[in-house]
Amino acid sequence: MADPTPRTRMDDVTVERVLRVVEAIPPGRVAAYGEVGRIVGVGPRLVGRILRTWGSSVPWWRVTNSYGDHPLLARALPHWRSEGITVKPNGRGCRIEDFGADLEQLRRDAAPALAALEEISAQDAAEAAQGAGADADR
């Protein structure tokens, strides 16, 4: 089940949600941009933009297109080799049937990090609302 709140913007919370799901993909497994997006509640293109901009600190090489192809395969290969992911015969990526992450398990593994992020986000919103109320009283 996707996040009930659809996110269409690249705000800080959405960026963090994507990065935390990517961090939860186990070594030796991959997930497609769209699969990460469904867990977070965004589209695959936004997942790609977020990874391109902020993904250097997470295992970006574990995110592929729906065919298992990777746009940065040459850079991903050393990581894939160390994790046991093999390249399919066409040389563009891996067989998602063989190396795809269990999406329900990925959702469960990412849930604590996403819940903590939502709690922080809610606290920040409450503090901002209190601050706005204090400004109105002046």
Short mmCIF file of C-alpha atoms in Angstrom, two decimals, residues 6 16 19 26 28 30-31 37 49 58 69 74 84 99 104 106 114 129 134 138:
data_model
loop_
_atom_site.label_atom_id
_atom_site.label_comp_id
_atom_site.label_asym_id
_atom_site.label_seq_id
_atom_site.Cartn_x
_atom_site.Cartn_y
_atom_site.Cartn_z
CA PRO A 6 0.40 11.59 -2.53
CA GLU A 16 14.10 11.98 2.81
CA LEU A 19 16.38 8.14 0.41
CA PRO A 26 19.07 -5.08 0.92
CA GLY A 28 22.34 -7.98 -3.60
CA VAL A 30 17.38 -4.04 -6.61
CA ALA A 31 14.09 -2.17 -6.79
CA GLY A 37 7.85 5.51 -5.75
CA ARG A 49 15.40 13.15 -9.92
CA VAL A 58 22.61 6.01 -0.34
CA ASP A 69 18.45 -1.74 -16.59
CA ALA A 74 29.44 1.38 -15.54
CA GLY A 84 26.68 -10.64 -6.24
CA PHE A 99 17.59 -9.75 -8.11
CA GLU A 104 6.46 -6.24 0.93
CA LEU A 106 11.12 -3.64 1.67
CA LEU A 114 9.43 6.47 7.39
CA ALA A 129 2.09 26.68 13.64
CA ALA A 134 2.96 33.85 18.42
CA ARG A 138 2.46 40.68 18.47
#
